[in-house]
Each structure stands twice: as structure tokens, then as C-alpha cells.
Coordinates of C-alpha atoms in Angstrom, one line a residue:
M1 CA 0.2 -0.2 0.0
K2 CA 1.3 3.5 -1.0
T3 CA 2.6 5.7 1.8
Y4 CA 2.4 9.2 1.9
E5 CA 6.0 9.6 0.6
H6 CA 5.1 7.2 -2.3
I7 CA 1.9 9.4 -3.1
V8 CA 3.9 12.4 -3.3
E9 CA 6.3 11.1 -5.4
L10 CA 3.9 9.6 -8.0
L11 CA 2.0 13.0 -8.0
G12 CA 5.2 14.9 -8.9
D13 CA 4.7 18.7 -9.4
K14 CA 0.9 18.3 -9.0
A15 CA 1.3 17.0 -5.4
S16 CA 0.4 20.6 -3.7
H17 CA -2.4 21.2 -6.0
Y18 CA -4.2 17.8 -4.7
L19 CA -2.8 17.6 -1.2
D20 CA -2.7 21.2 0.1
H21 CA -5.7 22.5 -1.1
V22 CA -8.3 23.9 1.4
S23 CA -12.1 23.9 0.4
E24 CA -13.5 27.3 1.6
K25 CA -16.8 27.3 -0.2
I26 CA -18.5 24.3 1.6
T27 CA -16.2 23.6 4.5
K28 CA -15.3 20.5 6.0
D29 CA -17.1 21.3 9.2
E30 CA -20.4 21.1 7.4
L31 CA -20.2 17.7 6.3
Q32 CA -20.6 14.4 8.1
L33 CA -17.2 12.7 7.3
P34 CA -16.6 9.0 6.9
E35 CA -15.6 7.5 10.4
K36 CA -15.5 4.2 12.2
N37 CA -19.3 4.5 13.5
V38 CA -20.6 6.1 10.4
V39 CA -23.6 3.5 10.2
D40 CA -24.4 4.3 13.8
K41 CA -24.1 7.9 13.0
V42 CA -26.0 8.4 10.1
F43 CA -28.6 5.4 10.0
L44 CA -29.3 4.5 13.7
N45 CA -32.3 7.0 13.8
S46 CA -33.6 6.3 10.2
D47 CA -36.1 4.0 9.0
R48 CA -33.7 1.2 7.8
N49 CA -34.5 -1.7 9.7
T50 CA -31.9 -3.6 11.8
R51 CA -31.0 -6.2 8.9
V52 CA -30.3 -3.1 6.7
L53 CA -28.1 -1.7 9.3
G54 CA -26.2 -5.2 9.6
S55 CA -25.7 -5.2 6.0
L56 CA -24.3 -1.7 5.8
S57 CA -22.1 -2.7 8.7
K58 CA -20.8 -5.9 6.7
L59 CA -20.0 -3.7 4.0
Y60 CA -18.0 -0.9 6.0
N61 CA -16.3 -3.6 8.3
H62 CA -15.0 -6.0 5.6
G63 CA -11.5 -5.9 3.8
N64 CA -8.5 -3.7 4.3
L65 CA -10.7 -0.6 4.8
A66 CA -12.6 -2.3 7.5
G67 CA -13.7 0.1 10.4
T68 CA -12.3 3.2 8.5
G69 CA -15.9 4.3 6.9
Y70 CA -14.3 4.2 3.6
L71 CA -15.3 1.5 0.8
S72 CA -13.1 0.0 -2.0
I73 CA -15.5 -2.0 -4.1
L74 CA -14.6 -3.9 -7.0
P75 CA -17.5 -3.5 -9.9
V76 CA -17.6 -5.7 -12.9
D77 CA -20.6 -5.7 -15.1
Q78 CA -18.8 -4.3 -18.1
G79 CA -19.5 -7.6 -19.9
I80 CA -23.0 -6.3 -20.5
E81 CA -22.5 -2.6 -20.2
H82 CA -19.4 -2.5 -22.8
S83 CA -19.8 -5.9 -24.2
A84 CA -17.8 -8.9 -22.9
A85 CA -15.1 -9.4 -25.8
F86 CA -14.2 -5.7 -25.7
S87 CA -14.2 -5.7 -21.7
F88 CA -12.2 -9.0 -21.3
Y89 CA -9.8 -9.4 -24.2
K90 CA -7.0 -7.9 -22.2
N91 CA -7.3 -10.5 -19.5
P92 CA -9.5 -13.4 -20.8
D93 CA -9.5 -14.9 -17.3
Y94 CA -12.3 -12.8 -16.3
F95 CA -14.7 -14.4 -18.6
D96 CA -15.0 -16.8 -15.7
P97 CA -16.8 -14.7 -13.1
E98 CA -15.0 -16.7 -10.4
N99 CA -11.8 -14.8 -11.0
I100 CA -13.7 -11.5 -10.6
I101 CA -14.9 -12.7 -7.1
K102 CA -11.2 -14.1 -6.3
L103 CA -9.7 -10.4 -7.2
A104 CA -12.1 -8.7 -4.7
I105 CA -11.1 -11.3 -2.2
E106 CA -7.4 -11.0 -2.8
A107 CA -7.3 -7.1 -3.0
G108 CA -9.3 -7.0 0.3
C109 CA -12.1 -5.0 -1.2
N110 CA -15.3 -4.3 1.0
G111 CA -17.5 -6.0 -1.6
V112 CA -17.9 -7.2 -5.3
A113 CA -20.4 -5.7 -7.5
S114 CA -21.5 -7.9 -10.6
T115 CA -24.4 -9.6 -12.3
F116 CA -26.9 -12.1 -11.3
G117 CA -25.5 -14.7 -13.6
G118 CA -21.9 -14.1 -12.5
L119 CA -22.6 -13.9 -8.7
G120 CA -25.3 -16.6 -8.7
L121 CA -23.0 -19.2 -10.1
Y122 CA -20.6 -19.2 -7.1
A123 CA -22.9 -17.9 -4.3
R124 CA -22.8 -20.7 -2.1
K125 CA -18.8 -20.7 -2.3
Y126 CA -18.5 -17.2 -1.7
A127 CA -21.3 -15.1 -0.7
H128 CA -20.3 -15.5 3.0
K129 CA -16.6 -14.7 2.3
V130 CA -17.0 -11.3 0.6
P131 CA -20.2 -9.2 0.5
F132 CA -22.1 -9.5 -2.9
I133 CA -23.3 -6.6 -4.6
V134 CA -26.1 -7.8 -7.1
K135 CA -26.4 -5.4 -10.2
I136 CA -30.0 -5.8 -10.8
N137 CA -30.2 -3.5 -14.2
H138 CA -28.0 -2.9 -17.1
N139 CA -27.7 -1.3 -20.4
E140 CA -27.1 -3.9 -22.9
L141 CA -25.3 -2.8 -26.2
L142 CA -26.5 -5.5 -28.3
T143 CA -29.8 -3.5 -29.3
Y144 CA -29.2 -1.5 -32.6
P145 CA -29.2 1.5 -32.6
N146 CA -27.9 1.7 -29.0
K147 CA -30.2 3.5 -26.6
Y148 CA -29.9 5.1 -23.2
D149 CA -32.0 2.6 -21.2
Q150 CA -31.6 0.4 -18.1
T151 CA -33.4 -2.9 -18.0
L152 CA -33.9 -4.9 -15.1
F153 CA -32.2 -8.4 -15.4
G154 CA -33.8 -10.2 -12.3
T155 CA -35.5 -9.7 -9.0
V156 CA -34.6 -8.4 -5.7
K157 CA -35.9 -11.7 -4.3
E158 CA -33.3 -13.4 -6.2
A159 CA -30.6 -11.2 -5.1
W160 CA -31.6 -12.0 -1.6
N161 CA -31.9 -15.7 -2.0
M162 CA -28.4 -15.8 -3.1
G163 CA -27.0 -14.3 0.1
A164 CA -26.5 -10.6 -1.4
T165 CA -25.6 -7.9 1.1
A166 CA -26.6 -5.2 -1.2
I167 CA -28.1 -4.4 -4.6
G168 CA -27.0 -2.2 -6.9
A169 CA -29.0 -0.2 -9.8
T170 CA -28.4 2.5 -12.4
I171 CA -30.8 5.5 -13.3
Y172 CA -30.0 7.3 -16.5
F173 CA -30.9 10.8 -15.2
G174 CA -31.9 13.0 -18.2
S175 CA -32.8 10.0 -20.4
E176 CA -36.1 9.8 -22.0
E177 CA -36.6 6.5 -20.1
S178 CA -35.4 8.1 -16.5
N179 CA -38.9 8.5 -15.1
R180 CA -39.8 4.6 -15.5
Q181 CA -36.3 3.8 -14.3
L182 CA -37.0 6.1 -11.2
R183 CA -40.1 4.4 -10.4
E184 CA -38.5 0.9 -11.0
I185 CA -35.5 1.5 -8.8
S186 CA -37.3 3.4 -6.0
E187 CA -39.7 0.1 -5.7
A188 CA -36.7 -2.1 -5.9
F189 CA -34.7 -0.2 -3.3
A190 CA -37.8 -0.4 -1.1
E191 CA -38.1 -4.1 -1.3
A192 CA -34.5 -4.5 -0.8
H193 CA -34.6 -2.6 2.5
S194 CA -37.6 -4.5 3.6
L195 CA -35.4 -7.8 3.3
G196 CA -32.5 -6.2 5.0
M197 CA -30.0 -5.5 2.0
A198 CA -28.4 -2.2 1.6
T199 CA -28.8 -0.2 -1.8
I200 CA -26.3 1.6 -3.9
L201 CA -27.3 3.8 -6.8
W202 CA -25.2 4.5 -9.9
C203 CA -26.5 8.1 -10.6
Y204 CA -25.4 8.5 -14.1
T205 CA -26.6 11.3 -16.6
R206 CA -27.5 10.4 -20.0
N207 CA -28.9 12.6 -22.9
E208 CA -27.2 13.7 -26.2
A209 CA -28.1 17.4 -25.4
F210 CA -25.6 17.1 -22.4
K211 CA -22.7 17.0 -24.9
T212 CA -22.1 20.1 -26.9
D213 CA -19.8 21.1 -29.5
T214 CA -17.4 22.2 -27.2
E215 CA -18.0 20.3 -23.8
D216 CA -19.2 17.1 -22.6
Y217 CA -21.5 18.0 -19.7
H218 CA -22.3 14.4 -18.7
S219 CA -19.5 14.9 -15.8
S220 CA -20.3 18.3 -14.9
A221 CA -20.3 19.1 -11.1
D222 CA -24.0 20.7 -11.3
L223 CA -25.5 18.0 -13.3
T224 CA -24.0 14.9 -11.3
S225 CA -24.7 16.6 -8.0
Q226 CA -28.5 16.8 -8.9
A227 CA -28.4 13.3 -10.0
N228 CA -27.0 12.4 -6.7
H229 CA -29.8 14.5 -4.7
L230 CA -32.4 12.5 -6.7
G231 CA -30.6 9.2 -5.9
V232 CA -30.6 10.0 -2.0
T233 CA -34.3 11.2 -2.3
I234 CA -35.0 7.3 -3.1
Q235 CA -33.0 6.4 -0.2
A236 CA -30.0 4.9 -1.9
D237 CA -27.5 4.2 1.3
I238 CA -24.6 4.8 -1.0
I239 CA -24.2 6.7 -4.1
K240 CA -21.9 6.0 -7.0
Q241 CA -21.0 8.8 -9.4
K242 CA -18.4 9.7 -11.9
L243 CA -15.5 12.4 -10.6
P244 CA -16.9 15.7 -12.1
T245 CA -14.5 17.2 -14.8
T246 CA -16.2 20.4 -15.4
N247 CA -19.0 22.6 -14.2
Y248 CA -21.8 25.1 -15.5
G249 CA -24.0 22.3 -17.0
F250 CA -27.3 23.9 -16.6
K251 CA -26.0 27.4 -17.5
N252 CA -24.4 26.4 -20.4
I253 CA -26.7 23.8 -22.0
G254 CA -29.6 26.3 -20.9
F255 CA -32.0 24.3 -19.1
G256 CA -33.2 23.7 -15.4
K257 CA -32.9 26.0 -12.5
F258 CA -29.7 28.1 -12.2
N259 CA -28.1 31.1 -11.2
D260 CA -24.7 32.5 -11.3
A261 CA -24.5 33.2 -7.6
M262 CA -25.0 29.3 -6.9
Y263 CA -21.9 28.4 -8.8
E264 CA -19.8 31.2 -7.1
T265 CA -21.3 30.2 -3.7
L266 CA -20.9 26.5 -3.7
T267 CA -17.6 25.8 -5.6
T268 CA -14.5 26.6 -7.5
E269 CA -12.8 25.2 -10.4
H270 CA -10.6 23.0 -8.2
P271 CA -11.4 19.3 -8.7
I272 CA -11.8 18.9 -5.0
D273 CA -14.4 21.5 -4.8
L274 CA -16.4 20.1 -7.8
C275 CA -16.4 16.7 -6.0
R276 CA -17.6 18.4 -2.7
L277 CA -20.5 19.7 -4.4
Q278 CA -21.4 16.1 -5.2
V279 CA -20.9 15.0 -1.7
A280 CA -23.1 18.0 -0.4
N281 CA -25.9 16.9 -2.8
C282 CA -25.5 13.5 -0.9
Y283 CA -27.1 15.1 2.4
M284 CA -24.0 16.8 3.3
G285 CA -22.0 13.4 3.1
K286 CA -24.4 11.5 5.5
I287 CA -25.2 9.4 2.3
G288 CA -21.7 8.2 1.2
L289 CA -20.3 9.2 -2.0
I290 CA -18.1 6.7 -3.9
N291 CA -16.5 7.7 -7.5
S292 CA -15.8 5.5 -10.3
G293 CA -12.3 4.7 -11.4
G294 CA -13.1 5.2 -15.2
G295 CA -11.3 3.3 -18.2
S296 CA -8.2 1.6 -18.2
K297 CA -5.4 3.5 -20.2
G298 CA -2.5 1.5 -19.4
E299 CA 0.7 2.8 -17.5
S300 CA -1.0 6.0 -16.3
D301 CA -3.7 3.7 -14.6
L302 CA -2.3 3.8 -11.0
T303 CA -1.3 7.7 -10.9
E304 CA -5.2 8.2 -12.2
A305 CA -6.5 5.9 -9.8
I306 CA -4.5 7.8 -6.8
I307 CA -5.6 11.2 -7.9
T308 CA -9.1 10.2 -8.3
A309 CA -9.0 8.5 -4.7
I310 CA -7.2 11.7 -3.3
V311 CA -10.1 14.1 -4.8
N312 CA -12.7 11.9 -3.2
K313 CA -11.2 11.5 0.2
R314 CA -10.4 15.2 0.5
A315 CA -13.6 16.3 -0.8
G316 CA -15.3 14.1 2.0
G317 CA -16.3 11.3 -0.2
S318 CA -16.5 7.4 1.1
G319 CA -14.3 5.6 -1.4
L320 CA -13.7 4.3 -4.8
I321 CA -15.5 1.7 -6.8
L322 CA -12.9 0.9 -9.4
G323 CA -13.0 -2.0 -11.9
R324 CA -11.5 -1.6 -15.5
K325 CA -8.2 -0.2 -14.2
A326 CA -7.9 -3.4 -12.1
F327 CA -9.4 -6.4 -13.8
Q328 CA -8.0 -5.4 -17.4
R329 CA -4.4 -6.3 -16.4
P330 CA -2.9 -9.2 -15.0
F331 CA -4.1 -10.4 -11.6
K332 CA -1.2 -9.6 -9.4
E333 CA -1.3 -6.2 -10.9
G334 CA -4.7 -5.6 -10.4
V335 CA -4.4 -6.4 -6.8
E336 CA -1.6 -4.1 -6.4
L337 CA -3.4 -1.3 -7.9
L338 CA -6.3 -1.8 -5.6
H339 CA -3.9 -1.8 -2.6
G340 CA -2.4 1.3 -3.9
V341 CA -5.9 3.0 -4.1
Q342 CA -6.9 1.7 -0.5
G343 CA -3.4 3.0 0.7
V344 CA -4.7 6.7 -0.1
Y345 CA -7.8 6.3 2.5
L346 CA -5.6 4.5 5.1
E347 CA -2.9 7.4 4.9
K348 CA -3.7 9.7 7.7
K349 CA -1.6 12.5 6.0
V350 CA -4.0 12.8 3.2
T351 CA -6.8 14.8 4.9
I352 CA -10.3 16.3 4.4
A353 CA -9.6 19.6 2.6

């Protein structure tokens, strides 16, 4: 796992930019920060039943980050979302879903998120050894032309029967089908909670109008933050979101509700401040924000993953859900990369901005 000195060396001349920044718009004192007793602190007075509290505790207290309030989750549903051949050609071992589970265990992840078929095939062998997060809907790419939609691939009861600790789902906020997805997943989350499972929502934005000739606002801080706010509204216990890379989506696309003052009051152009706006929209950090790791680019993966972890942690987020950078490389290297990311969250010198 990376020490502070290793992190500074890896960042090079960018070290001060990421490690010394202080957020002054939304300050750390206003946030619920990740901590050992985060489940008690946030959910003890909620309407979640005791079994949901147990499932959340199981997630937060498993693996190398156990007891820190942070999460390192391995997500592998790209075989459906991005097509299997394209996702696994760099390491064909992962056509076998057992290797996905083995990677999560060996790397000390808090949990493994994957499909009904992949997790179900090995549920009896592994569901009691690492928390299962069953992804209940997907956007499959075989439909032509491709469309922005998420389809349920199974039932909440199926996930419960295989011993899942949590279910995960995606809503494409902004898409034509988003209202239907919102209804489906809110009902699924209510059922999951009634059965004692935790809920994780992939809060992604999808609309062709969100990408202009000059900028892609799918990852703008204001749009993704509003998606987060919708996600916590349907009682997601954890929010998954892409790290923001820009801002002013509402303003520059010209829709929704916006005011110049809201941008000036809440954030700056610094990546940590942009991410903090995402955290604020998760009920000021009470619902944990985990950012995704993004695609694999090869040699730069470790540096990019470390930067993403630093931005998330210093913004007040609760961890990373990183897949492609880990599984699209040899097994041992994938484990080492995940350990490197976990090291950021274990390093006390990497503080909240």
C-alpha cells in the first residue's frame, strides 16, 4: 500500500495542487465525514430496519478498509454494459466470474459488485466470504441502434436468495426513460430494504443534449450533483458517481434552474471543490459518495486512480468503486493497484480539504 511519500512522488509537481488545497466554499465542518461508526452516526435514527444496518455494517467492516468509514468496491458488469469481448480481451481470465470474486477477495475489497449470473454461479462458495452486491439492471449494447436505457435483469428476491449484502442499480437521469427507471428502482430499493439489504445507486446522466460541440457536460459538477440528490431521495444508502471534470452544465446547456450566484457560492474550478458539491448533494455526506475509477489507459492507470482517490477523500467522499483499471491487467497487478488506492484512504496524512 502506498505511503504518503510514495503518493507525493507519484504526483510529482501536482502534489501540492491535490494535497494542500483547502475548500473554503463548503467547508469540511459542514459535512458528515467517513468514520468508524458511520452506520450508527447516520442510519441509527433512520427508517432502515436492523437487518439493513447489519448489511451496511458488513460492507463497511470488511476488507482492508474495515472500520475506517471508507469503501473499496470492485465492480465488474462491463461484460453487459460495454460487451464482454471488448471488456475482457486484455485479460480473458475474467470471462470466468469466479476470478472476479477472487480478485475482490485477494485485494481486500469491501465488496464485489457484479451480475445475477456471475455472482449466482458462485454464491454458495463465496457469498459468506465477501459481501455480494448484485447489479439488478443494465444497459445492454446489442440493441441496434444503441439507446440510453436500463433494463431489470432479475428480481430483488433473487439477490436476497443468493445471500447478497446489497443490490446496485443504475438510473440514467436526463434520458427519455429516466422516469420509468426512477419508479422501478425506487420500488426495488424499498423491497431490498424490507428484506434487509443495503442499496447502492449508480447516478449517471445520459442525454445527447448534455454533450455540446465544445464540452461534455455528462460529468459536470452541477448535473451529476443533482443526479446524486435524486438518488438519495429514493433512499440509496450509497451513491456511485463519476468524478466531475467540468461545471456549468445547467447554465451552458440552458435548461433547469440555475443562477450565477449558486456557482460562485458553492464551488470553484478545483477538482476537490467540484467533488465536494457532489458530496453536499448526498445530504452533506451523510449518504456516502463513492466515485468510479474510469477506463483503463495502461501505464497511467495507477496515477489516475491515486488522484481520483485523493480527490474523493479530500472532498469528503467515502471511497472508490474501481473496476476496469484493476481487471484489465494481470491478476497480481490488479491486486497491487487496488491496494494502492486503499492506501490513500488508510494514509492519515491525506486529510479532508
